[in-house]
Coordinates of C-alpha atoms and ligand atoms in Angstrom, one line a residue:
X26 CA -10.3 47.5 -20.2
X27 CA -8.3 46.1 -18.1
X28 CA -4.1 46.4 -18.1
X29 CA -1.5 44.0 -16.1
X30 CA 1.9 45.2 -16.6
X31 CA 5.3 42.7 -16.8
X32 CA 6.4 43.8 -13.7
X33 CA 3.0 42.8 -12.2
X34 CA 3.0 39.0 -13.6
X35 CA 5.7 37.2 -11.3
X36 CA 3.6 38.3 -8.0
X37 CA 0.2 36.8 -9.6
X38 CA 0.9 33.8 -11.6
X39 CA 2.5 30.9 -10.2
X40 CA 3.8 27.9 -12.1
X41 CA 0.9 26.1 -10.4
X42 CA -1.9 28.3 -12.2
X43 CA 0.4 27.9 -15.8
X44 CA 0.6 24.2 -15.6
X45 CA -3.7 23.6 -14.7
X46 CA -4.3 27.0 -17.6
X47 CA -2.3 25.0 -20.6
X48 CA -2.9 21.5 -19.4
X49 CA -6.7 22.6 -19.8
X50 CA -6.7 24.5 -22.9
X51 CA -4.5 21.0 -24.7
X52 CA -7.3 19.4 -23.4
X53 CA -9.5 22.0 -24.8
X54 CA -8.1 21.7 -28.3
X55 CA -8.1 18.1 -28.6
X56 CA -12.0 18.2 -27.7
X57 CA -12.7 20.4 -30.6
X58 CA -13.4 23.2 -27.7
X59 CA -10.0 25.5 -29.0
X60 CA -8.5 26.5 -32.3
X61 CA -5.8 28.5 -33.2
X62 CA -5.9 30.7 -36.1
X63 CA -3.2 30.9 -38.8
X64 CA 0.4 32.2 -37.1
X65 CA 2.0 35.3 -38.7
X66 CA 5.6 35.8 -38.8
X67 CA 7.5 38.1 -40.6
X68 CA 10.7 40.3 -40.9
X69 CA 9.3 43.3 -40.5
X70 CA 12.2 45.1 -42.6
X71 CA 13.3 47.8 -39.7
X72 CA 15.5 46.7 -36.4
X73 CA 16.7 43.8 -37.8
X74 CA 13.2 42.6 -36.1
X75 CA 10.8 39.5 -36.4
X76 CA 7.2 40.4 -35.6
X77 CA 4.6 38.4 -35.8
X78 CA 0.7 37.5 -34.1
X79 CA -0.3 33.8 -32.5
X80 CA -4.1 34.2 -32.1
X81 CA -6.9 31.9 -30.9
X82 CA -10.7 31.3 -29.4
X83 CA -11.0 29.1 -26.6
X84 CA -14.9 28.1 -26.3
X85 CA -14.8 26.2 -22.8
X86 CA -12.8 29.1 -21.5
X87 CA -13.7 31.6 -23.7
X88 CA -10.3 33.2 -24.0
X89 CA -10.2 35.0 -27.4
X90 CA -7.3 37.1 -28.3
X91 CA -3.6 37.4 -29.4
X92 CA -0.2 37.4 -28.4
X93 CA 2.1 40.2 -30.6
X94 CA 5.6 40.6 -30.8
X95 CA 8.7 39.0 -31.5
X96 CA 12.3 39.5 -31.7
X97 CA 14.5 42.7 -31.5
X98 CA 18.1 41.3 -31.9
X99 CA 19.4 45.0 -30.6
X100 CA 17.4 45.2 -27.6
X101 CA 20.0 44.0 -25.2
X102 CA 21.9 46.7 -26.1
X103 CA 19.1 49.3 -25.0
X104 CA 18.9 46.8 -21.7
X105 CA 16.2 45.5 -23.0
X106 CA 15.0 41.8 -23.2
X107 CA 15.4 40.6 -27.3
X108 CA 12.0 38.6 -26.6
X109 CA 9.0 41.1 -26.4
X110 CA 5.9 40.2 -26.5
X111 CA 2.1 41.3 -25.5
X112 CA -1.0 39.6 -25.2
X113 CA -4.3 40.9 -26.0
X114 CA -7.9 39.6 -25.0
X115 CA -11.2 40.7 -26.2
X116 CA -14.7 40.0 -24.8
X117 CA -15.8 36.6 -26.9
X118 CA -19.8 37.9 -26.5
X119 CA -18.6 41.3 -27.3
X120 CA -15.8 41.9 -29.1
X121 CA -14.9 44.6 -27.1
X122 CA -10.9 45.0 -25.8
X123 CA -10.8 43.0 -22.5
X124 CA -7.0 43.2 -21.2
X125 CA -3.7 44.0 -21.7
X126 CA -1.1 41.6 -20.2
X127 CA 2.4 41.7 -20.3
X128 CA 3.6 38.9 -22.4
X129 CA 7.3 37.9 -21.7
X130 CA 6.9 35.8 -18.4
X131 CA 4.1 34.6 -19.0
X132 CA 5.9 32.8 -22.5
X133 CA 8.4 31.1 -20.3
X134 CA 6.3 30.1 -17.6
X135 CA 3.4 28.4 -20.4
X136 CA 6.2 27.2 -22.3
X137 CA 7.9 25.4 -19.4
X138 CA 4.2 24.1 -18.2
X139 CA 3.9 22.4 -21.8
X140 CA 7.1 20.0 -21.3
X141 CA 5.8 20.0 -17.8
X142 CA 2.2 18.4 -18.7
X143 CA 4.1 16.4 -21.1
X144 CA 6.5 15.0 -18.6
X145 CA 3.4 14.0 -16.2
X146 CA 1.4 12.4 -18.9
X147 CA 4.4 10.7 -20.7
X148 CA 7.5 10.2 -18.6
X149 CA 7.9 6.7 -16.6
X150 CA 6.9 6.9 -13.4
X151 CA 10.0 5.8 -12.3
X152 CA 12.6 8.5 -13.9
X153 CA 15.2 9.6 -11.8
X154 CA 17.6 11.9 -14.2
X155 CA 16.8 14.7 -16.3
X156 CA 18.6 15.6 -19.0
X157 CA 18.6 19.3 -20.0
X158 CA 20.1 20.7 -23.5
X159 CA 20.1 24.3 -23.4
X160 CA 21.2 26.6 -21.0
X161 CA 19.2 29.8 -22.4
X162 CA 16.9 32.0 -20.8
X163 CA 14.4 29.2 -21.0
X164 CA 16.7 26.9 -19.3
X165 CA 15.5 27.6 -16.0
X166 CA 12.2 27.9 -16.4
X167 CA 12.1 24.1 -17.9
X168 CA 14.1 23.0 -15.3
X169 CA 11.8 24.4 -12.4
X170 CA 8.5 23.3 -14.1
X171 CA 10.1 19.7 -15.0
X172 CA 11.1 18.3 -11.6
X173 CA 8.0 19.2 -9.9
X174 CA 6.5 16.2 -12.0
X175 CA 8.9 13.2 -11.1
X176 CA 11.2 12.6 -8.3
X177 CA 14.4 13.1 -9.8
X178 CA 17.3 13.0 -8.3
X179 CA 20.3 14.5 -10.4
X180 CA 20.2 16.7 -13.4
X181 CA 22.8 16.7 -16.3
X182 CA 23.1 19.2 -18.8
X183 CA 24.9 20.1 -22.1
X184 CA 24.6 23.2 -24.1
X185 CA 26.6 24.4 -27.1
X186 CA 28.5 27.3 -25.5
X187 CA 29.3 26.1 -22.0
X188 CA 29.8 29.7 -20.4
X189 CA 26.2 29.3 -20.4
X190 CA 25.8 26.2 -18.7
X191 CA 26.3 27.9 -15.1
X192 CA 22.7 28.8 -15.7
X193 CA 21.7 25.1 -15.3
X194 CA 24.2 24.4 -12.6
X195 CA 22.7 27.3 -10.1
X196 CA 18.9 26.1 -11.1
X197 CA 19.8 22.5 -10.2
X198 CA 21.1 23.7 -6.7
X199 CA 18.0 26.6 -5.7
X200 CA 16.0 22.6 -6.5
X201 CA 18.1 21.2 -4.3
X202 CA 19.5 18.9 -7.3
X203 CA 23.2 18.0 -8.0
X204 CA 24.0 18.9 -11.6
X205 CA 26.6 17.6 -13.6
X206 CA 27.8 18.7 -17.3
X207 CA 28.1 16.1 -19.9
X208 CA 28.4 15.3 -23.5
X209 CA 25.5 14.3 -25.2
X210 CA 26.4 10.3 -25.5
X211 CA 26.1 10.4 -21.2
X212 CA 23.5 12.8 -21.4
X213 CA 21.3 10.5 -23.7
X214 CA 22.5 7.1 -22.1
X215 CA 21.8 8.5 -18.7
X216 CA 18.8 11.0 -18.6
X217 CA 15.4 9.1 -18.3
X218 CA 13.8 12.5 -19.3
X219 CA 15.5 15.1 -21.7
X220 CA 14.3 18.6 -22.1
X221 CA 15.5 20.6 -25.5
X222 CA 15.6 24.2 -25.8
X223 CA 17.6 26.1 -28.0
X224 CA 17.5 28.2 -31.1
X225 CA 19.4 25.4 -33.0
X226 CA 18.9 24.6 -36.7
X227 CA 20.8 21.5 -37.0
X228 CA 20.3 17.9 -35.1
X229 CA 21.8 18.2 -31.6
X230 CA 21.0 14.6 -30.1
X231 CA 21.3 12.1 -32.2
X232 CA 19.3 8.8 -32.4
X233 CA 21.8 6.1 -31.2
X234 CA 22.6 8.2 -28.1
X235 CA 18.7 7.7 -26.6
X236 CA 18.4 5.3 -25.0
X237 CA 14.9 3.1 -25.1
X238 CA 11.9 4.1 -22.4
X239 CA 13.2 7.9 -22.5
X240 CA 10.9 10.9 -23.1
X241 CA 12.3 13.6 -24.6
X242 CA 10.4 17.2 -24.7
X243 CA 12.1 19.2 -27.8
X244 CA 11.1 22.9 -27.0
X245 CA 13.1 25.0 -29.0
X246 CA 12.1 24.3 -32.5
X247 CA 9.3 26.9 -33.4
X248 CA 10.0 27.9 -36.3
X249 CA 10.4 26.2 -40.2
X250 CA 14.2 25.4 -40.3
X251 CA 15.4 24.7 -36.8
X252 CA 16.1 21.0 -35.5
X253 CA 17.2 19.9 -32.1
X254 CA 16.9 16.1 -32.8
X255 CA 17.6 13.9 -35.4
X256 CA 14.9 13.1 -37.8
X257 CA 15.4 9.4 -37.1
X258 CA 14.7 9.7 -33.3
X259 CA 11.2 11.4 -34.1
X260 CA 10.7 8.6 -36.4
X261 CA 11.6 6.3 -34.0
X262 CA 9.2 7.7 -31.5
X263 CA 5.9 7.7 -30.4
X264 CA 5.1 11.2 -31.2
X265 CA 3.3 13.8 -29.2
X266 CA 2.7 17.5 -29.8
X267 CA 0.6 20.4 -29.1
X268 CA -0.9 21.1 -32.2
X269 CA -0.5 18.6 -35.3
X270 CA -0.6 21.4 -38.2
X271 CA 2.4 23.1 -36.0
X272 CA 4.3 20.6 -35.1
X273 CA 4.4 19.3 -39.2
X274 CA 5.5 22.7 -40.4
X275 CA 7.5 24.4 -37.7
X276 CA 7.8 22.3 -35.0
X277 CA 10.3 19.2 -34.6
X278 CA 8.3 16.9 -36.5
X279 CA 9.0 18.8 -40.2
X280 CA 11.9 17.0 -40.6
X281 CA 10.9 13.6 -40.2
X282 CA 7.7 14.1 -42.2
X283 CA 9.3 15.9 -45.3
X284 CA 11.3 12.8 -45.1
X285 CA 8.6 11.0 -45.4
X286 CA 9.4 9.0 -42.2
X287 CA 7.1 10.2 -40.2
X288 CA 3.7 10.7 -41.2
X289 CA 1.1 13.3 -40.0
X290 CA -1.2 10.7 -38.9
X291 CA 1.0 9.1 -36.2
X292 CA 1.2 12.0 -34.2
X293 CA -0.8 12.3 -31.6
X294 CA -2.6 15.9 -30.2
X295 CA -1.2 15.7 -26.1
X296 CA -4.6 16.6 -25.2
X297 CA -6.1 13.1 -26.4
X298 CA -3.9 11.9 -23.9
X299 CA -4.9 14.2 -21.1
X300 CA -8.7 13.9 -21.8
X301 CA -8.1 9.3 -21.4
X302 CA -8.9 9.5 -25.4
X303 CA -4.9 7.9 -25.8
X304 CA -3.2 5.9 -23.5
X305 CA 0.1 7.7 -24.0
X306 CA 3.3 5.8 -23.6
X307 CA 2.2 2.0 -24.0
X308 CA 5.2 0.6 -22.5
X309 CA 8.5 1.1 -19.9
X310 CA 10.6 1.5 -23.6
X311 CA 9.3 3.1 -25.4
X312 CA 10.6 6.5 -26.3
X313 CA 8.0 9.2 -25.8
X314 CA 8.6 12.6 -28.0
X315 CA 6.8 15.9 -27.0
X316 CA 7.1 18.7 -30.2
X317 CA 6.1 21.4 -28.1
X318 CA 5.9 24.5 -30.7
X319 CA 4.1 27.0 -28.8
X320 CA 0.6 28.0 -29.3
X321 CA -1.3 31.1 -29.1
X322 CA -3.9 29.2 -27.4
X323 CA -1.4 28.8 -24.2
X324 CA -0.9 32.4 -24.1
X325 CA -4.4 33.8 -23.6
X326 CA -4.9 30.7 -21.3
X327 CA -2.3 31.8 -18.8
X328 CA -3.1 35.5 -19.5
X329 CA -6.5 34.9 -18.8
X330 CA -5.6 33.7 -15.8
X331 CA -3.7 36.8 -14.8
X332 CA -6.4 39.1 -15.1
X333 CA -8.5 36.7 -12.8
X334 CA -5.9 36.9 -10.5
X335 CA -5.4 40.8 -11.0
X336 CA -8.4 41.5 -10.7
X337 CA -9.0 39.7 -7.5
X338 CA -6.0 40.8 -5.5
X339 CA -7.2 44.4 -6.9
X340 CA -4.1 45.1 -8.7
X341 CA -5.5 45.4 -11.9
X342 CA -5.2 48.9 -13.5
X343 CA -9.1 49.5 -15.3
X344 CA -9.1 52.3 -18.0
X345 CA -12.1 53.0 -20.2
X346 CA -11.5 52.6 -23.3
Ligands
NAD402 P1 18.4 32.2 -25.4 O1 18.9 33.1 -26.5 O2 18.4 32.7 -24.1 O3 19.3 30.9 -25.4 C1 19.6 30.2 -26.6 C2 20.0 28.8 -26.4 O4 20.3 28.1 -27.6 C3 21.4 28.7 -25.6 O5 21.4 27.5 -24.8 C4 22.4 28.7 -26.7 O6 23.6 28.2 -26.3 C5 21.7 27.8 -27.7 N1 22.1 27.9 -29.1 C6 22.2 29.1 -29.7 N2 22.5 28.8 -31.0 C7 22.7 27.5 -31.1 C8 23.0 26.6 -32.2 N3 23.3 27.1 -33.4 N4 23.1 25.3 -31.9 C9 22.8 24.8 -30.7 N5 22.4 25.6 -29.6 C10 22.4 26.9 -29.9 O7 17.0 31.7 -25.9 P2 15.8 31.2 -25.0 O8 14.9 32.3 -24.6 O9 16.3 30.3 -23.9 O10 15.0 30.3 -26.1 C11 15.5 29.1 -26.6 C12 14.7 28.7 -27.8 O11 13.4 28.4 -27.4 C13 14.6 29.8 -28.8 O12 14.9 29.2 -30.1 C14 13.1 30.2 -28.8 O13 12.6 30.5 -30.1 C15 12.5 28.9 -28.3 N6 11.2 29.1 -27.7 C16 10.2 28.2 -27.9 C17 9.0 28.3 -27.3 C18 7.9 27.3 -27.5 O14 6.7 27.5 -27.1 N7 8.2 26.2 -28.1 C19 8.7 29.4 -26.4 C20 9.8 30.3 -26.2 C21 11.0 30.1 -26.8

């Protein structure tokens, strides 16, 4: 069996290699090649903690496995990162324990490539601003994988406690990027691409303030309660997600479709539009919505790719097990 460490991952995995591993497994999934199983979630009664299991099989890439963990709300205190989590891969002609990869970068880097693939399939061509709503750990990682897709120019930002938004302003200038904080009318008036992620669980942006032709990648909401947009925007929308059965019961869309605005049907599976089976956005205004909720599949895609990568630059630790 095969180990990678955290402290390994940031010299072997690029945001190159995230963004080809999850564009490929959407592409996967929408194909009928990838499934996810069931996701577990649950307040395990000790820590204050929330553990839980996203788990998957990926037949074109045969990536079987799960990602553990969750969140330890006292883990800063230990200097320790809240987030933990671990991904697990097992031989798909075996069933025999394959690797163990350290899980926390590799979440923000395959979360970042998601809006990332969404902006290249679904932005205009011709966007110029990004908007940014958030200025968590996350943050950063967005904003790196995002303006590697379009040639933007400035980035704005807003973020509900804005001690944090220095985060965004320091990322915009390692890009290269001015950055300006706004409220969220200028932010949705002026961003042609808006990137949401927080642990919200009330409407941040608000319907009137997007204005028409803008895509919007709503990142944070991954779990059944929390909202970053309005349910009217996602109604407005043309609606794209990861994975439909996520996306209607934690994801963005739950709002919208227990209001019986949106409907199941009308959203469509990203990889549809990476694999030419949608045409994505249809026209210069119309606004584009990505519900990325995070699956496992994304996980043992880009920790897959890790133990490539280990295992040819020979810094893969091998135990028998
Ligand atoms: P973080 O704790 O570092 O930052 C939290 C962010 O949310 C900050 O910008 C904070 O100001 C903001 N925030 C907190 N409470 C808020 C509220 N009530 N209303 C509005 N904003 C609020 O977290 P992070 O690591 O940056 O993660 C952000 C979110 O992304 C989390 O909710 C996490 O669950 C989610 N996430 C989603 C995926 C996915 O695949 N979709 C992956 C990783 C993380």
């Amino acid at each position: 069996m095969i180990i990678v460490p955290e402290k390994e991952i940031a010299g072997l995995l690029g945001r190159a290699e995230a963004f080809d591993a999850v564009e490929a497994v959407f592409a996967a999934m929408s194909r009928g090649d990838a499934y996810n199983f069931p996701v577990i979630r649950e307040a395990i009664g000790h820590a204050d903690a929330l553990y839980g299991f996203k788990s998957g099989f990926d037949r074109a890439g045969l990536s079987l496995g799960l990602k553990s963990g969750g969140y330890w709300p006292g883990n800063e205190a230990k200097g320790l990162t809240n987030h933990q989590s671990t991904v697990f891969l097992f031989d798909a002609d075996t069933g025999q324990a394959k690797a163990v990869v350290g899980g926390n970068l590799l979440t923000a880097l395959r979360t970042a490539a998601a809006s990332s693939v969404s902006i290249k399939h679904l932005a205009r061509a011709d966007a110029k601003v990004l908007g940014m709503i958030g200025a968590g750990h996350q943050s950063a990682f967005q904003m790196r994988a995002a303006v590697e897709q379009r040639n933007f120019e400035k980035v704005i930002g807003w973020n509900l406690h804005p001690e944090m938004l220095s985060r965004l302003a320091e990322t915009a200038t390692e890009l290269d990027l001015p950055f300006e904080a706004v409220d969220l009318n200028r932010l949705g008036a002026e961003a042609d691409v808006i990137i949401s992620i927080t642990s919200s669980f009330d409407a941040i942006l608000m319907d009137a303030q997007v204005t028409p032709g803008t895509h919007i990648a709503c990142m944070g909401t991954d779990t059944k309660g929390k909202q970053e947009v309005e349910a009217a925007l996602v109604a407005r929308a043309t609606v794209f997600t990861d994975e439909i059965a996520q996306a209607v019961t934690i994801g963005e869309c739950q709002h919208a479709v227990s209001a019986g605005t949106k409907s199941e049907g009308d959203i469509v599976e990203i990889g549809a539009v990476i694999n030419g089976t949608h045409p994505g956005r249809s026209s210069q205004d119309e606004v584009t919505l990505f519900d990325g909720t995070g699956v496992g599949l994304q996980d043992l895609a880009v920790a897959s790719k890790v133990v490539d990568l280990a295992v040819e630059k020979g810094v893969a630790t091998v135990v028998d097990f």
